[in-house]
PDB file of C-alpha atoms and ligand atoms in Angstrom:
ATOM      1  CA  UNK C  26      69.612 -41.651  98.345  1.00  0.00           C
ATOM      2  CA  UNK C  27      70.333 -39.466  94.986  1.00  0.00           C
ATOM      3  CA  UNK C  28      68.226 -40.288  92.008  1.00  0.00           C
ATOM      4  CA  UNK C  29      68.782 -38.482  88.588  1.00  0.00           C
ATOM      5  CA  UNK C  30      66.072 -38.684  85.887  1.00  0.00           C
ATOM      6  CA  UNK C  31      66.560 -37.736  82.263  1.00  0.00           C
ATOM      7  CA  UNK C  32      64.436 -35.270  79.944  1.00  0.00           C
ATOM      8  CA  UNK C  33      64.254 -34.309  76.736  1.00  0.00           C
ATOM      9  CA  UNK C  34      61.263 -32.542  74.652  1.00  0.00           C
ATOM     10  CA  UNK C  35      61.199 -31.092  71.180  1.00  0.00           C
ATOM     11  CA  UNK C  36      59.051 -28.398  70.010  1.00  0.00           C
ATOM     12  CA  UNK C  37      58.043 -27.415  66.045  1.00  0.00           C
ATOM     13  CA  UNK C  38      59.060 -23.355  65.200  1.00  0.00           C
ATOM     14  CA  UNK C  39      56.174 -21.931  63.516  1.00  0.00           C
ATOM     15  CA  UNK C  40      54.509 -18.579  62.415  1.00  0.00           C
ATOM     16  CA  UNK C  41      52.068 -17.101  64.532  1.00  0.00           C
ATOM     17  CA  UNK C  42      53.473 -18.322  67.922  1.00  0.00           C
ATOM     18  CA  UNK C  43      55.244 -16.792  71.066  1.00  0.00           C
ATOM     19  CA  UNK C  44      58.655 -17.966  71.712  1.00  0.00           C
ATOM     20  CA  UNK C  45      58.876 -18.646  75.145  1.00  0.00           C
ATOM     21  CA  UNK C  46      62.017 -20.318  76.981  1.00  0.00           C
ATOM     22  CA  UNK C  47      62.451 -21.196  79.842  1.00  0.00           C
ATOM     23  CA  UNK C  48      59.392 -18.958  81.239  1.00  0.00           C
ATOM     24  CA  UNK C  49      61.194 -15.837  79.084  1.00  0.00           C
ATOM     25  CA  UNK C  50      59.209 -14.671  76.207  1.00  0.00           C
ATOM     26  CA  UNK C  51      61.746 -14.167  73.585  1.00  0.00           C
ATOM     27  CA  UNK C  52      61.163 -11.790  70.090  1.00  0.00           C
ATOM     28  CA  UNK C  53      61.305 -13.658  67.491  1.00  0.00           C
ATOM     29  CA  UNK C  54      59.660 -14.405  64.276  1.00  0.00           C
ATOM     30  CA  UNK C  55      58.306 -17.513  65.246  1.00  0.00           C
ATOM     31  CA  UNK C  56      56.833 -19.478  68.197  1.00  0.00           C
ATOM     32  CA  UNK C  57      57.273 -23.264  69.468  1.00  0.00           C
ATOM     33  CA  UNK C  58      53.744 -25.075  68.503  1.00  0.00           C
ATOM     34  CA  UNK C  59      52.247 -27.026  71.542  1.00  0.00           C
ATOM     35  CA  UNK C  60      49.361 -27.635  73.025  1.00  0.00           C
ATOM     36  CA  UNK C  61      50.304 -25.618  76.396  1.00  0.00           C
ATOM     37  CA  UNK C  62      52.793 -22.603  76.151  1.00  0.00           C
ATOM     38  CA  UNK C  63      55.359 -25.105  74.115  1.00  0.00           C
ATOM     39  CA  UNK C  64      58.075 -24.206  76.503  1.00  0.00           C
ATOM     40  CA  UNK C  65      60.440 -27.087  75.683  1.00  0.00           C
ATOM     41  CA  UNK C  66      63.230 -26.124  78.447  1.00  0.00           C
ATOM     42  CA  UNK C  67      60.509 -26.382  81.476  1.00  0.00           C
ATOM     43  CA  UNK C  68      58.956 -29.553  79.498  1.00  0.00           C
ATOM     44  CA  UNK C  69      62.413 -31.239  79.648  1.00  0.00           C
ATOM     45  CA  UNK C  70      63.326 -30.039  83.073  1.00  0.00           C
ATOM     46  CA  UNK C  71      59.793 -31.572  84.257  1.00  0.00           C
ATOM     47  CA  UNK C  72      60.031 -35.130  82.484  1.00  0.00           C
ATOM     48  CA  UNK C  73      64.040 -35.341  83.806  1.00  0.00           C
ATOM     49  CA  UNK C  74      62.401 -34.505  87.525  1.00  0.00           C
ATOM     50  CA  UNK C  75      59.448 -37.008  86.790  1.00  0.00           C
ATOM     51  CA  UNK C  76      61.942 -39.594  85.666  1.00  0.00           C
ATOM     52  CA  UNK C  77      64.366 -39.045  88.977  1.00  0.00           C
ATOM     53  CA  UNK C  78      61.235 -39.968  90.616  1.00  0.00           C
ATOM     54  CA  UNK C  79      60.541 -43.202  88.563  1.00  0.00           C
ATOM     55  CA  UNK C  80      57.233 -41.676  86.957  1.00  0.00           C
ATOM     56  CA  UNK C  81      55.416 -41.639  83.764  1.00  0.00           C
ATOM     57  CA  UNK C  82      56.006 -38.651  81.548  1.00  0.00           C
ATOM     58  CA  UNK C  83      54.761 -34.528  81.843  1.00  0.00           C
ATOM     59  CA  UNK C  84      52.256 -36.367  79.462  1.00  0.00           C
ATOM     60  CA  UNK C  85      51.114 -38.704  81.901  1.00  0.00           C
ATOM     61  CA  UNK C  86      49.946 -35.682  84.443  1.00  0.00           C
ATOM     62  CA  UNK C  87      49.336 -33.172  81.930  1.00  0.00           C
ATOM     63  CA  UNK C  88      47.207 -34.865  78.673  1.00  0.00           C
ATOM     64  CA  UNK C  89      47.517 -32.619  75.572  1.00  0.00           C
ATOM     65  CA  UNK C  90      43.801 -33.535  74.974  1.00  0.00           C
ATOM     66  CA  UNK C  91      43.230 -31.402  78.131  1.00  0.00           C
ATOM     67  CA  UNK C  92      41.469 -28.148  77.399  1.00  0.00           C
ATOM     68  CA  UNK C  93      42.572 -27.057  80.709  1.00  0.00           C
ATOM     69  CA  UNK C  94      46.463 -27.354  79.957  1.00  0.00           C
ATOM     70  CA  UNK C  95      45.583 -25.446  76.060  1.00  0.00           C
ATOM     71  CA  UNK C  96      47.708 -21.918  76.587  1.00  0.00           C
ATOM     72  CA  UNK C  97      48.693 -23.064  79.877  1.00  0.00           C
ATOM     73  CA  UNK C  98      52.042 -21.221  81.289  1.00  0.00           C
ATOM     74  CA  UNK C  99      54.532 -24.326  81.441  1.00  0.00           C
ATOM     75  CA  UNK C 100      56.238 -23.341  84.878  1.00  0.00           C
ATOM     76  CA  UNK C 101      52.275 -25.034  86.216  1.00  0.00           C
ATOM     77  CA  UNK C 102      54.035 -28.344  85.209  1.00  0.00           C
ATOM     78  CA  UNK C 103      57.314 -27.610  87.369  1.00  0.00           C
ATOM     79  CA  UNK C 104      55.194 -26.864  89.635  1.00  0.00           C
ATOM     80  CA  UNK C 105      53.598 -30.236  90.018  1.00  0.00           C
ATOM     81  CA  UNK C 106      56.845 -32.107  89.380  1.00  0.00           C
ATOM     82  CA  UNK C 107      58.196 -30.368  92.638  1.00  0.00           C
ATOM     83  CA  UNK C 108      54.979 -31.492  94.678  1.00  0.00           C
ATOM     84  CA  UNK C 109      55.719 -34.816  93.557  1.00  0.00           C
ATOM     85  CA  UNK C 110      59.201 -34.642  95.095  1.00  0.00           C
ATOM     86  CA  UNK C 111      57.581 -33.120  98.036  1.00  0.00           C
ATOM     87  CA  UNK C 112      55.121 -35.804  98.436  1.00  0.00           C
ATOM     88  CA  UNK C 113      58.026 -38.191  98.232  1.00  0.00           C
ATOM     89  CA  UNK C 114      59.620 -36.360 100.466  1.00  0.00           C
ATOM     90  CA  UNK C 115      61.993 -35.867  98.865  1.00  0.00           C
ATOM     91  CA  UNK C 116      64.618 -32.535  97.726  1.00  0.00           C
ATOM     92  CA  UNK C 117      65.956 -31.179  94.329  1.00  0.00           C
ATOM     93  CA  UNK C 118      69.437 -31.767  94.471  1.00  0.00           C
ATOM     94  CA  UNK C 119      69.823 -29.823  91.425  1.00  0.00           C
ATOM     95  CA  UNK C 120      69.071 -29.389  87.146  1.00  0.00           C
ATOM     96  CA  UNK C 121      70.815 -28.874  84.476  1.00  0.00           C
ATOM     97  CA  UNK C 122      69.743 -28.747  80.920  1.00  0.00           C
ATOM     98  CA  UNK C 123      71.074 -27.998  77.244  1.00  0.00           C
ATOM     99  CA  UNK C 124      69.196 -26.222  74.926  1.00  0.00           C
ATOM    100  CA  UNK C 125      69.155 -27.090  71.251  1.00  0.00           C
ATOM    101  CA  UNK C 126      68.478 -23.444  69.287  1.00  0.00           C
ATOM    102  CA  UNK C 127      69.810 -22.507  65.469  1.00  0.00           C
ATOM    103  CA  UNK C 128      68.348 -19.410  66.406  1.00  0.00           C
ATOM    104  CA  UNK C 129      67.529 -17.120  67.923  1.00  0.00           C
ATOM    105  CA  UNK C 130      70.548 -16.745  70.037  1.00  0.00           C
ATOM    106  CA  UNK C 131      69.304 -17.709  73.833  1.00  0.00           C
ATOM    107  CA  UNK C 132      72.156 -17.020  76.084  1.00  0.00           C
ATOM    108  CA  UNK C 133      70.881 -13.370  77.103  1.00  0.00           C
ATOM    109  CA  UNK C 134      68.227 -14.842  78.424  1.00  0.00           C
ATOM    110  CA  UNK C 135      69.820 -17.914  80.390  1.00  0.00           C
ATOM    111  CA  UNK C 136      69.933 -15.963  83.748  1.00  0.00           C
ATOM    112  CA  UNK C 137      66.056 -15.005  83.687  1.00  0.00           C
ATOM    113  CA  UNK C 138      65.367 -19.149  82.690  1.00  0.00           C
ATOM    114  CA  UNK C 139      67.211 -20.123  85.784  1.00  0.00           C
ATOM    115  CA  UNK C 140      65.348 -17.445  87.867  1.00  0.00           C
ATOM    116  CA  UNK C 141      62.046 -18.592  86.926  1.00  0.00           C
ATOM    117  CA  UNK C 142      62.628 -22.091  87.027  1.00  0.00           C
ATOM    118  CA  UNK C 143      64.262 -21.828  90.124  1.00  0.00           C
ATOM    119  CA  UNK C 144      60.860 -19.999  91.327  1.00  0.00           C
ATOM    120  CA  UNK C 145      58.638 -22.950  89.854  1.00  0.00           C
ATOM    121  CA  UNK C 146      60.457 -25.694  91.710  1.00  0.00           C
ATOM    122  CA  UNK C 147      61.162 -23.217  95.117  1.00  0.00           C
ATOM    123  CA  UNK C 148      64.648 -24.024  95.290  1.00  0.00           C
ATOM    124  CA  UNK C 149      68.086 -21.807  95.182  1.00  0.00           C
ATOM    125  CA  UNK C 150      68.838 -20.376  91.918  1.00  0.00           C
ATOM    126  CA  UNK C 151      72.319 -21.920  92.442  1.00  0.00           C
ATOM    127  CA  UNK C 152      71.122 -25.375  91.885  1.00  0.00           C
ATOM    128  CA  UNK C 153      69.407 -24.991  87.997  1.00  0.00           C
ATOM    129  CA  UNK C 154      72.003 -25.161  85.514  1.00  0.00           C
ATOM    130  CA  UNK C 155      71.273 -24.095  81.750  1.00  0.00           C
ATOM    131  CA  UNK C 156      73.317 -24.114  78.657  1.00  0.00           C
ATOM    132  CA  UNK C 157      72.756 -23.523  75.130  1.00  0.00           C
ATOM    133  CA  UNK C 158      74.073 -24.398  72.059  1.00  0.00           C
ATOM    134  CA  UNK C 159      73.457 -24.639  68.227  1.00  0.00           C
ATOM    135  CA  UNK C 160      73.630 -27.908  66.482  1.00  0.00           C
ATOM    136  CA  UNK C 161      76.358 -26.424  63.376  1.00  0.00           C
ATOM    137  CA  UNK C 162      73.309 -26.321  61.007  1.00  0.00           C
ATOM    138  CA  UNK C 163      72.682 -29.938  61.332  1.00  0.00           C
ATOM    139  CA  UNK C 164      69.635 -31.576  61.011  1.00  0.00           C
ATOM    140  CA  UNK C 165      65.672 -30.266  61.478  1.00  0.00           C
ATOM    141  CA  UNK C 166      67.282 -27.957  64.520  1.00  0.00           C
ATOM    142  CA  UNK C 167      69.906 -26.987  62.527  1.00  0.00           C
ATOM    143  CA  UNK C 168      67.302 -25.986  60.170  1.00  0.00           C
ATOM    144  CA  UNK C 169      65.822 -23.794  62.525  1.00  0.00           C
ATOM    145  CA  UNK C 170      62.809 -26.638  61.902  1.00  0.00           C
ATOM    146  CA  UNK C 171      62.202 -26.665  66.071  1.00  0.00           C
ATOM    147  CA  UNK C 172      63.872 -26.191  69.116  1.00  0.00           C
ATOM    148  CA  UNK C 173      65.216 -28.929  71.286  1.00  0.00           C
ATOM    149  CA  UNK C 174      65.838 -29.511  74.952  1.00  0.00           C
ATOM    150  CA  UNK C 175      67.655 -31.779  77.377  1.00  0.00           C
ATOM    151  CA  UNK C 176      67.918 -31.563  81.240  1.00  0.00           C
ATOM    152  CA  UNK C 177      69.067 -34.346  84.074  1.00  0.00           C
ATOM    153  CA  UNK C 178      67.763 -33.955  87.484  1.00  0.00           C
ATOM    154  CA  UNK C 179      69.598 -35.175  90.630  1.00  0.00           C
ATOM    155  CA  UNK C 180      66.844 -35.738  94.101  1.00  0.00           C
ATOM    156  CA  UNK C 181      67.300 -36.774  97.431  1.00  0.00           C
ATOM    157  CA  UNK C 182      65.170 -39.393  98.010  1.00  0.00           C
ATOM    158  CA  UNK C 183      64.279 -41.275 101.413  1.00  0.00           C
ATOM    159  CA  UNK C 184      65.118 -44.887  99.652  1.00  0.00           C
TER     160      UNK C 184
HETATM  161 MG1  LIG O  29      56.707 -30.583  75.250  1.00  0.00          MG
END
């Protein structure tokens, strides 16, 4: 049976922070601010596999009060998510996710997001889908305030 889950995750831009994407460190000025590596694609792309799967948020498994997620490299979460399919026994049907970005421009680097992710959650590269777009200098991402993500999941599912 196919179940899709929905994600979405927003991340502050500050000083004094790597910008990483979608496992891709990116130069730029300024960093998303998290508790873990702040990577909002993999955070979105976990909570829409979580939510195909009918659990609690990347929150849920992965506390921000956790000293041992603090710096942690986000594709560890993706890596859970796709135990918990496995577990289920379940398969990733496949992802696809928008990112929200003013700046800096993050197509380049769409092809090296889908490679790692695709590495995280051991499945075909063919099956993650990624996108980006600006939001026309609307609102706090239009401000370049944070960066914004959004991903569906599709799983096969026993029942
Ligand atoms: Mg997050």
């Amino acid at each position: 049976m196919n179940h899709v889950g929905i994600g979405y995750d927003v991340h502050r831009l500050v000083e004094g922070r790597k910008l990483i994407l979608g496992g891709v460190e990116i130069a730029h000025p300024k960093g998303l601010e998290g508790h873990s590596d702040a990577d909002v694609l993999m955070h979105a792309v976990c909570d829409a596999l979580l939510g195909a799967l009918g659990e609690s948020d990347i929150g849920h498994f992965f506390p921000n009060t956790d000293p041992r997620w603090q710096g942690a490299p986000s594709k560890t979460f993706l890596e859970e998510a796709a135990r918990q399919v496995k577990f289920r026994q379940g398969a990733i049907v496949n992802i696809d996710a928008t990112i929200m970005a003013e700046e800096p421009k993050v197509s380049p680097h769409v092809a090296a997001m889908k490679e790692n992710i695709a590495l995280a959650l051991g499945v075909n590269v063919k099956r993650i889908g990624i996108k980006a777009t600006t939001n026309e200098h609307l609102g706090f991402v239009g401000r370049a305030e944070g960066i914004a993500a959004l991903a569906v999941a599709s799983v096969d599912l026993p029942d």
